[in-house]
Amino acid sequence: MAVRSIKLENLQQEFQAFEQTLNGEKNSTLHELRKKSLSTLHELGLPNSKHEDYKYTNIARQFSKVFSYATLPYSNTLDKEIEELLATNREANSLVFVNGNLSEKHSTLIEEDKFKLLDLSYAYKHFPEAIEEYFNDLGPEKLDGFEELNTSFAKNGVFIKLENNVVIEKPVVLYFIKDTSAGEVLTMPRNLFLVGENSQVKITEMFHTFGDHKSFTNTVTEIRLAKHAVVDYYKIEPDRTAAYHIGHTNVTQSDDSVFNSVTVTLGGSMIRNNLSIAMDGEHCESNMYGLSILRDDQHVDNNTTVDHLKPNSYSNELYKNILDDASTGVFNGKIYVRQYAQKTNAFQSNRNILLSDDASINTKPQLEIWADDVKCSHGATTGQIDQDQLFYLRSRGLSEESARAMLLYAFAHDVLDNIRIDAIRDSLDGVISTRLNKDF
Amino acid sequence: MLKIQNLHASIDGKEILKGINLEVKPGEIHAIMGPNGSGKSTLASVLAGKEEYEVTQGEVSYLNKDLLDLAPEVRAREGIFLAFQYPVEIPGVTSVNFLKTALNQIREHKGLDPLDAVSFLSLMKEKMTLVDIDKSLLHRPLNEGFSGGEKKRNEIFQMAMLEPKLSILDETDSGLDIDALRIVANGVNQLRSSDNATIVVTHYQRLLDYIVPDFVHVLYNGRIVKSGSKDLALELEEKGYDWIKEEVNAV
């Protein structure tokens, strides 16, 4: 194991410093879980590029350089920027975190009476059992050092709980903002979303960095869908600056539930998204979409796992990358169909456009099927803009620039159209239109 | 309007056109016929500006401009239209969307103001009846899942929208049943005027029953080897291409 991992040198001191901030909570069950994770982390270390799953994304190396785990205090310097962000989506239940801590003054709950939307540390004081029950009972891939690191320092984040038969009308939008104007910032949000039977909610996680220094994010989100629940989950990474992000979203679905996810990455130095779905019910549906548009030497790595544990479920996956300059992309899509999961339908597609000779993509579908009565397919394409399509549009009078923009825009929208929150889709449409030089 | 002189063109180093001469005047319809592989579609593509083809020799002047010097979009804006033999499918781009952009970029080139949404839609409605095309088709991604006939009709619809001066129909009849052929030909005929010209590239004579040419040229082995009136097309239909090949090969 030693060659496949990176040890964090100052872990013990940092953990002790972290413990000092916990006051009376040190004797809680939660803290026992933290200590357990810490000792696992000591064993495991963080997975480096010798680890098969992190072959192209040595993000552990970036995290090993991290200075301090203490959260930097936030002054009011970003109020204007935060207000501008919030203005694009007023009709929402929003929680705003700045440098890891909840900023109450920026947060709004417009459907407060219908469900619980709280900072995790507050939620733990009031509903410790609910959190302890689900905490760290992660998806199928349980041995990732980053998740253990997150658990070791888990304190703040978002706790959402919908009882049975609740429909949240307005979107839930969670802002994870880093202010790096005073120095590098590390945040490790820990989120737990529990969605009751026949309940519905749309949740968006937004990651923004402001400031000139590097930001590091190691986030874990656990989502539980009870029977007949419908959850839309959007993860938006618009970071333009030096942002290093590793995120884990672990989803467990029960019978007849529907999970729709869209992951959009428009920047960041190194972004790694782990999405892991355990389809632990019959007649579940899971739709996973991804869109990355990168430039310079940005890097994105989408690692997805769908585990069909029970019969008669459906999963569909479409990830697209548009890579310019020397940007790089990785797509790794695992589909497991267990022996018991007969009549599974599982589809996967990864499509990439490279706009420059220096851009590159590594794509790896990985299907492991033990059941014999299933429909599964996967495919990956990588290429430049289609020359025949380009010529067709130009032959009708469109400039080459317009024709290129039109083709790329259509390519991107195929994914974007799956975001079912108008305000968020429209604001992303604006960003993407500019990025792709849309002039029509 | 169009004057082609000694045009040679090749693709991947292989010469396809070996000295084409052709003059087209306003108001005329020229049919270019010939066996498979004779270079008909290459000629159409070269005129529209497809970049895979390299022009190695010769000149093409169009409205007193050096056509070969113009980018494909400039040719289109100057009034050249190619109806593709195999119209490409473009997912995510609707006919309506891209035609509006195309039309307005053509108008801009001509120094005209862009059409607003209302005028564009009423123009579209007018032209739709020409080729009997269904509105829903135009709101679907371009050519995606269209039948062969729908694709060809959509080409002629675009032609009607863009009002070109020189239209080149590349095997527009291939794969069309007789009803669709009549509709397409009818559309082309209604767009005819004394100011514009049409080049009809076809393998078979049948289309020429409906779009009656002023001149028929036979292309073989990269050259126009015979020209004549519409009767030549009938002769080809009756006798096939072998006698032409024999004539040429004898010389």
XYZ file of C-alpha atoms in Angstrom, chain A:
440
model
C 0.000 0.000 0.000
C 2.825 2.361 0.771
C 3.698 3.095 -2.841
C 0.104 3.834 -3.722
C -0.532 6.490 -1.151
C 0.622 9.783 0.208
C 0.809 10.298 3.951
C -0.204 13.583 5.450
C 2.622 14.614 7.748
C 0.943 17.057 10.066
C -2.332 15.173 10.328
C -2.130 14.394 14.041
C -1.350 17.933 15.146
C -4.046 19.327 12.918
C -6.578 16.877 14.292
C -5.704 17.842 17.841
C -6.120 21.500 16.942
C -9.466 20.642 15.351
C -10.559 18.808 18.516
C -9.974 21.984 20.524
C -12.738 23.652 18.521
C -15.289 20.965 19.338
C -15.881 21.821 23.007
C -18.175 19.265 24.653
C -18.695 17.215 21.525
C -15.533 15.213 22.053
C -17.367 12.414 23.836
C -20.029 11.977 21.160
C -20.568 8.986 18.889
C -19.832 11.252 15.954
C -16.410 11.984 17.353
C -15.738 8.285 17.745
C -16.506 7.946 14.026
C -14.092 10.762 13.283
C -11.322 9.085 15.244
C -12.003 5.790 13.524
C -11.722 7.488 10.142
C -8.537 9.206 11.206
C -6.892 5.947 12.109
C -8.015 4.400 8.800
C -6.602 7.434 7.042
C -3.279 6.939 8.856
C -3.227 3.434 7.389
C -4.454 4.292 3.908
C -2.992 7.680 3.190
C -4.392 9.553 0.230
C -4.492 7.671 -3.085
C -1.733 8.880 -5.409
C -1.358 8.316 -9.142
C -0.091 4.750 -8.629
C -3.624 3.981 -7.541
C -5.591 2.795 -10.598
C -8.526 5.104 -9.935
C -6.265 8.143 -9.644
C -3.859 7.312 -12.456
C -4.434 10.548 -14.359
C -5.337 12.765 -11.436
C -2.695 13.062 -8.777
C -4.747 15.366 -6.623
C -3.361 13.809 -3.429
C -0.059 15.489 -4.227
C -1.790 18.871 -4.164
C -3.473 18.098 -0.861
C -0.242 16.875 0.687
C 1.137 20.403 0.382
C -1.694 21.834 2.398
C -0.576 24.051 5.225
C -3.384 24.025 7.777
C -6.785 22.454 8.267
C -8.110 25.279 10.340
C -10.713 27.404 8.636
C -9.710 30.944 7.830
C -11.949 33.586 9.310
C -14.143 35.364 6.838
C -14.470 39.112 6.822
C -17.186 40.895 4.907
C -15.021 41.537 1.873
C -17.061 39.288 -0.412
C -20.539 40.574 0.416
C -20.928 42.239 -2.954
C -19.843 39.153 -4.936
C -22.065 36.881 -2.855
C -25.061 39.141 -3.344
C -24.473 39.068 -7.100
C -24.344 35.284 -7.049
C -27.539 35.037 -5.036
C -29.297 37.548 -7.283
C -29.243 35.048 -10.168
C -31.451 32.709 -8.182
C -33.643 34.546 -5.681
C -36.495 32.061 -5.683
C -34.576 29.383 -3.831
C -33.918 27.863 -0.447
C -30.275 28.810 -0.090
C -27.533 28.079 2.377
C -24.285 29.971 1.924
C -21.016 28.738 3.358
C -17.925 30.894 3.268
C -14.616 29.208 3.996
C -16.491 26.276 5.476
C -18.734 28.159 7.880
C -22.391 28.955 7.444
C -23.079 32.593 6.677
C -26.542 33.066 8.111
C -27.005 36.552 6.823
C -26.710 35.365 3.214
C -28.891 32.306 3.631
C -32.624 32.202 2.892
C -35.221 29.566 3.647
C -38.492 30.158 1.853
C -40.034 26.760 2.553
C -38.726 26.405 6.099
C -41.908 24.821 7.416
C -41.810 21.950 4.916
C -38.406 20.366 5.524
C -35.141 20.609 7.414
C -32.272 22.473 5.806
C -29.571 23.099 8.373
C -25.887 23.370 9.004
C -24.687 19.893 9.939
C -23.158 20.929 13.273
C -26.450 22.476 14.327
C -28.402 19.458 13.061
C -26.185 17.113 15.073
C -27.099 18.848 18.306
C -30.788 18.311 17.596
C -31.003 15.013 15.705
C -27.857 13.082 16.573
C -29.423 9.679 15.849
C -30.417 10.532 12.290
C -26.900 11.626 11.517
C -25.100 8.823 13.323
C -27.250 6.234 11.570
C -26.220 7.274 8.095
C -22.875 8.852 8.706
C -20.022 7.255 6.889
C -22.072 4.332 5.659
C -20.721 5.093 2.233
C -21.486 3.625 -1.176
C -19.878 0.648 -2.871
C -16.328 2.040 -2.920
C -15.513 2.415 0.724
C -11.780 2.767 0.763
C -10.928 6.205 -0.426
C -8.577 8.167 1.828
C -10.179 11.433 0.831
C -13.504 10.365 2.285
C -11.798 9.299 5.495
C -10.058 12.676 5.602
C -13.396 14.404 5.197
C -14.971 12.297 7.932
C -12.062 12.939 10.295
C -12.696 16.662 10.138
C -16.437 16.610 9.466
C -18.175 19.402 11.284
C -19.945 21.792 8.967
C -21.995 21.131 5.884
C -25.593 20.672 4.930
C -28.191 18.447 6.503
C -31.419 18.060 4.557
C -34.303 15.928 5.691
C -37.631 15.522 3.950
C -40.274 13.442 5.693
C -42.579 11.268 3.553
C -44.827 12.856 0.902
C -43.164 16.260 0.851
C -42.573 18.195 -2.352
C -40.174 21.106 -2.147
C -41.281 23.482 -4.870
C -38.370 25.882 -4.965
C -34.854 24.662 -5.632
C -32.391 24.167 -2.818
C -29.166 25.938 -3.716
C -26.043 25.413 -1.641
C -23.159 27.804 -2.128
C -19.694 26.730 -1.038
C -17.636 29.865 -1.331
C -13.934 30.239 -0.692
C -12.362 33.589 0.015
C -8.662 33.165 -0.693
C -7.738 36.831 -0.631
C -5.839 36.364 2.663
C -4.247 33.006 1.817
C -4.889 29.443 0.781
C -8.155 27.932 1.977
C -9.112 24.308 2.605
C -12.728 23.350 3.159
C -14.235 19.941 3.729
C -18.008 20.244 3.647
C -19.943 17.199 4.768
C -23.482 16.917 3.478
C -26.261 14.476 4.231
C -29.549 14.554 2.310
C -32.323 12.242 3.503
C -35.341 12.196 1.241
C -38.422 10.404 2.510
C -40.883 8.200 0.672
C -42.669 9.796 -2.273
C -40.895 13.106 -1.617
C -39.233 15.365 -4.162
C -36.506 17.992 -4.119
C -34.023 19.621 -6.493
C -30.643 20.371 -4.933
C -27.727 22.296 -6.423
C -24.205 22.516 -5.050
C -22.227 25.514 -6.316
C -18.499 25.931 -5.756
C -16.978 29.362 -6.100
C -13.533 30.673 -5.269
C -12.758 34.361 -4.991
C -9.244 35.651 -4.484
C -5.762 35.012 -5.792
C -4.593 32.136 -3.610
C -5.322 28.475 -4.076
C -8.442 26.854 -2.737
C -8.776 23.202 -1.789
C -12.079 21.426 -1.404
C -12.657 17.871 -0.252
C -16.371 17.388 -0.073
C -18.581 14.412 0.727
C -22.298 14.342 -0.005
C -24.449 11.386 0.941
C -27.912 11.150 -0.543
C -30.563 8.639 0.517
C -33.690 8.203 -1.552
C -36.554 6.312 0.079
C -39.172 4.556 -2.062
C -40.715 6.654 -4.840
C -38.508 9.642 -4.009
C -37.406 11.918 -6.858
C -34.191 13.901 -6.437
C -32.468 16.187 -8.905
C -28.874 16.884 -7.961
C -26.780 19.436 -9.800
C -23.142 20.106 -9.099
C -21.771 23.267 -10.640
C -18.075 24.120 -10.701
C -17.646 27.484 -12.345
C -14.276 28.186 -10.711
C -11.958 30.150 -12.895
C -9.130 30.445 -10.430
C -6.654 28.070 -8.843
C -9.176 25.681 -7.378
C -8.388 22.095 -6.451
C -11.495 20.087 -5.838
C -12.239 16.521 -4.969
C -15.853 15.682 -4.377
C -17.641 12.480 -3.508
C -21.336 12.064 -4.004
C -22.630 8.757 -2.692
C -26.211 7.938 -3.495
C -28.397 5.079 -2.346
C -31.727 4.489 -4.067
C -34.699 2.453 -2.850
C -37.528 0.963 -4.914
C -39.133 3.161 -7.593
C -36.953 6.164 -6.826
C -35.575 8.489 -9.499
C -32.220 10.232 -9.263
C -31.194 12.800 -11.884
C -27.752 14.351 -11.713
C -25.973 16.933 -13.833
C -22.341 17.815 -13.153
C -21.070 20.938 -14.891
C -17.387 21.920 -14.724
C -16.348 25.181 -16.334
C -12.978 25.718 -14.722
C -10.568 24.959 -11.909
C -6.984 23.736 -11.802
C -7.810 20.158 -10.935
C -11.308 18.846 -10.444
C -12.187 15.321 -9.480
C -15.835 14.287 -9.157
C -16.647 10.868 -7.763
C -20.274 9.969 -8.251
C -21.300 6.646 -6.863
C -24.825 5.300 -7.018
C -26.043 2.161 -5.307
C -29.308 1.117 -6.941
C -30.517 -0.847 -3.970
C -34.106 -1.156 -5.084
C -36.241 -2.417 -7.930
C -37.613 -0.199 -10.693
C -35.218 2.616 -9.851
C -34.129 5.106 -12.451
C -30.884 7.006 -12.494
C -29.835 9.601 -15.067
C -26.312 10.982 -14.896
C -25.168 13.816 -17.106
C -21.889 15.680 -17.182
C -20.520 18.631 -19.118
C -17.022 20.062 -18.829
C -15.748 22.991 -20.859
C -12.111 23.643 -20.032
C -9.167 25.659 -21.323
C -5.583 26.580 -20.355
C -4.150 23.665 -18.374
C -7.303 22.868 -16.429
C -8.046 19.276 -15.580
C -11.273 17.439 -14.881
C -11.769 13.817 -13.889
C -15.261 12.378 -13.672
C -15.302 9.004 -11.991
C -18.719 7.406 -11.829
C -19.938 4.135 -10.412
C -23.396 2.689 -10.825
C -24.052 -0.464 -8.877
C -27.175 -2.358 -9.903
C -27.930 -4.483 -6.854
C -31.561 -5.375 -7.544
C -33.567 -6.334 -10.650
C -35.552 -4.161 -13.063
C -33.750 -0.848 -12.740
C -32.590 1.592 -15.365
C -29.499 3.761 -15.492
C -28.431 6.127 -18.218
C -25.229 8.110 -18.350
C -23.985 10.812 -20.751
C -20.793 12.774 -20.090
C -19.398 15.322 -22.514
C -16.153 17.289 -22.575
C -15.090 20.240 -24.702
C -11.375 20.711 -24.151
C -9.325 23.607 -25.480
C -5.658 24.666 -25.113
C -3.728 22.166 -22.986
C -6.665 21.143 -20.834
C -7.150 17.497 -19.987
C -10.114 15.315 -19.171
C -10.668 11.894 -17.695
C -13.839 9.846 -17.764
C -14.078 6.587 -15.898
C -17.507 4.994 -15.860
C -18.060 1.811 -13.891
C -21.246 -0.161 -14.186
C -21.770 -3.183 -11.981
C -24.733 -5.462 -12.553
C -24.954 -7.978 -9.709
C -26.092 -11.521 -10.289
C -29.431 -10.866 -8.661
C -30.060 -7.701 -10.743
C -31.791 -9.320 -13.730
C -33.643 -7.179 -16.305
C -31.280 -4.306 -15.721
C -30.984 -1.628 -18.391
C -27.733 0.314 -18.145
C -26.438 2.704 -20.768
C -23.328 4.838 -20.839
C -21.891 7.297 -23.305
C -18.877 9.589 -23.198
C -18.382 12.128 -25.985
C -15.460 14.481 -26.313
C -14.433 17.323 -28.576
C -10.810 18.420 -28.534
C -10.354 21.942 -29.840
C -6.581 21.922 -29.725
C -3.750 19.515 -30.475
C -2.520 19.881 -26.901
C -5.825 18.956 -25.262
C -6.328 15.338 -24.312
C -8.847 12.931 -22.855
C -8.561 9.549 -21.214
C -11.758 7.593 -21.219
C -12.391 4.226 -19.682
C -15.690 2.419 -19.543
C -15.728 -0.467 -17.121
C -18.647 -2.880 -17.148
C -18.843 -5.828 -14.837
C -21.939 -7.894 -15.336
C -22.822 -10.994 -13.362
C -26.495 -11.194 -14.351
C -27.402 -12.821 -17.674
C -30.648 -11.113 -18.663
C -29.647 -7.460 -19.008
C -29.330 -4.714 -21.598
C -26.111 -2.761 -21.252
C -24.229 -0.578 -23.660
C -21.376 1.853 -23.563
C -19.588 4.008 -26.057
C -16.990 6.731 -26.234
C -16.137 9.117 -29.041
C -13.375 11.673 -29.252
C -12.689 14.017 -32.105
C -12.557 17.516 -33.459
C -15.548 19.470 -34.624
C -17.190 17.491 -37.418
C -15.856 18.940 -40.684
C -18.876 17.882 -42.745
C -21.239 19.615 -40.331
C -19.048 22.701 -40.338
C -18.990 22.829 -44.141
C -22.737 22.324 -44.354
C -23.421 25.335 -42.137
C -20.826 27.482 -43.929
C -22.287 26.530 -47.299
C -25.487 28.198 -46.129
C -23.716 31.473 -45.392
C -22.705 31.100 -41.745
C -19.238 32.376 -40.877
C -16.820 29.727 -39.722
C -16.885 31.227 -36.207
C -20.673 31.147 -36.039
C -20.810 27.628 -37.417
C -18.260 26.373 -34.864
C -20.069 28.131 -32.028
C -23.400 26.712 -33.176
C -22.093 23.152 -33.234
C -20.364 23.406 -29.847
C -23.336 25.123 -28.281
C -25.647 22.355 -29.494
C -23.189 19.741 -28.209
C -23.168 21.361 -24.766
C -26.888 21.956 -24.587
C -27.622 18.307 -24.995
C -26.417 17.996 -21.383
C -27.442 21.403 -20.074
C -31.090 20.901 -21.042
C -31.338 18.279 -18.319
C -31.046 20.928 -15.623
C -34.626 21.493 -14.574
C -34.115 24.706 -12.636
C -34.675 27.528 -15.116
C -32.636 30.156 -13.299
C -29.596 27.912 -13.026
C -29.822 26.605 -16.558
C -30.257 30.126 -17.943
C -27.319 31.507 -16.022
C -25.116 28.626 -17.191
C -26.379 29.190 -20.721
C -25.089 32.746 -20.480
C -21.655 31.638 -19.307
C -21.404 28.915 -21.935
C -22.580 31.213 -24.732
C -19.765 33.604 -23.916
C -17.209 30.842 -23.567
C -18.116 29.336 -26.923
C -18.297 32.756 -28.641
C -21.960 32.325 -29.487
C -22.906 35.186 -31.820
C -26.356 34.158 -33.003
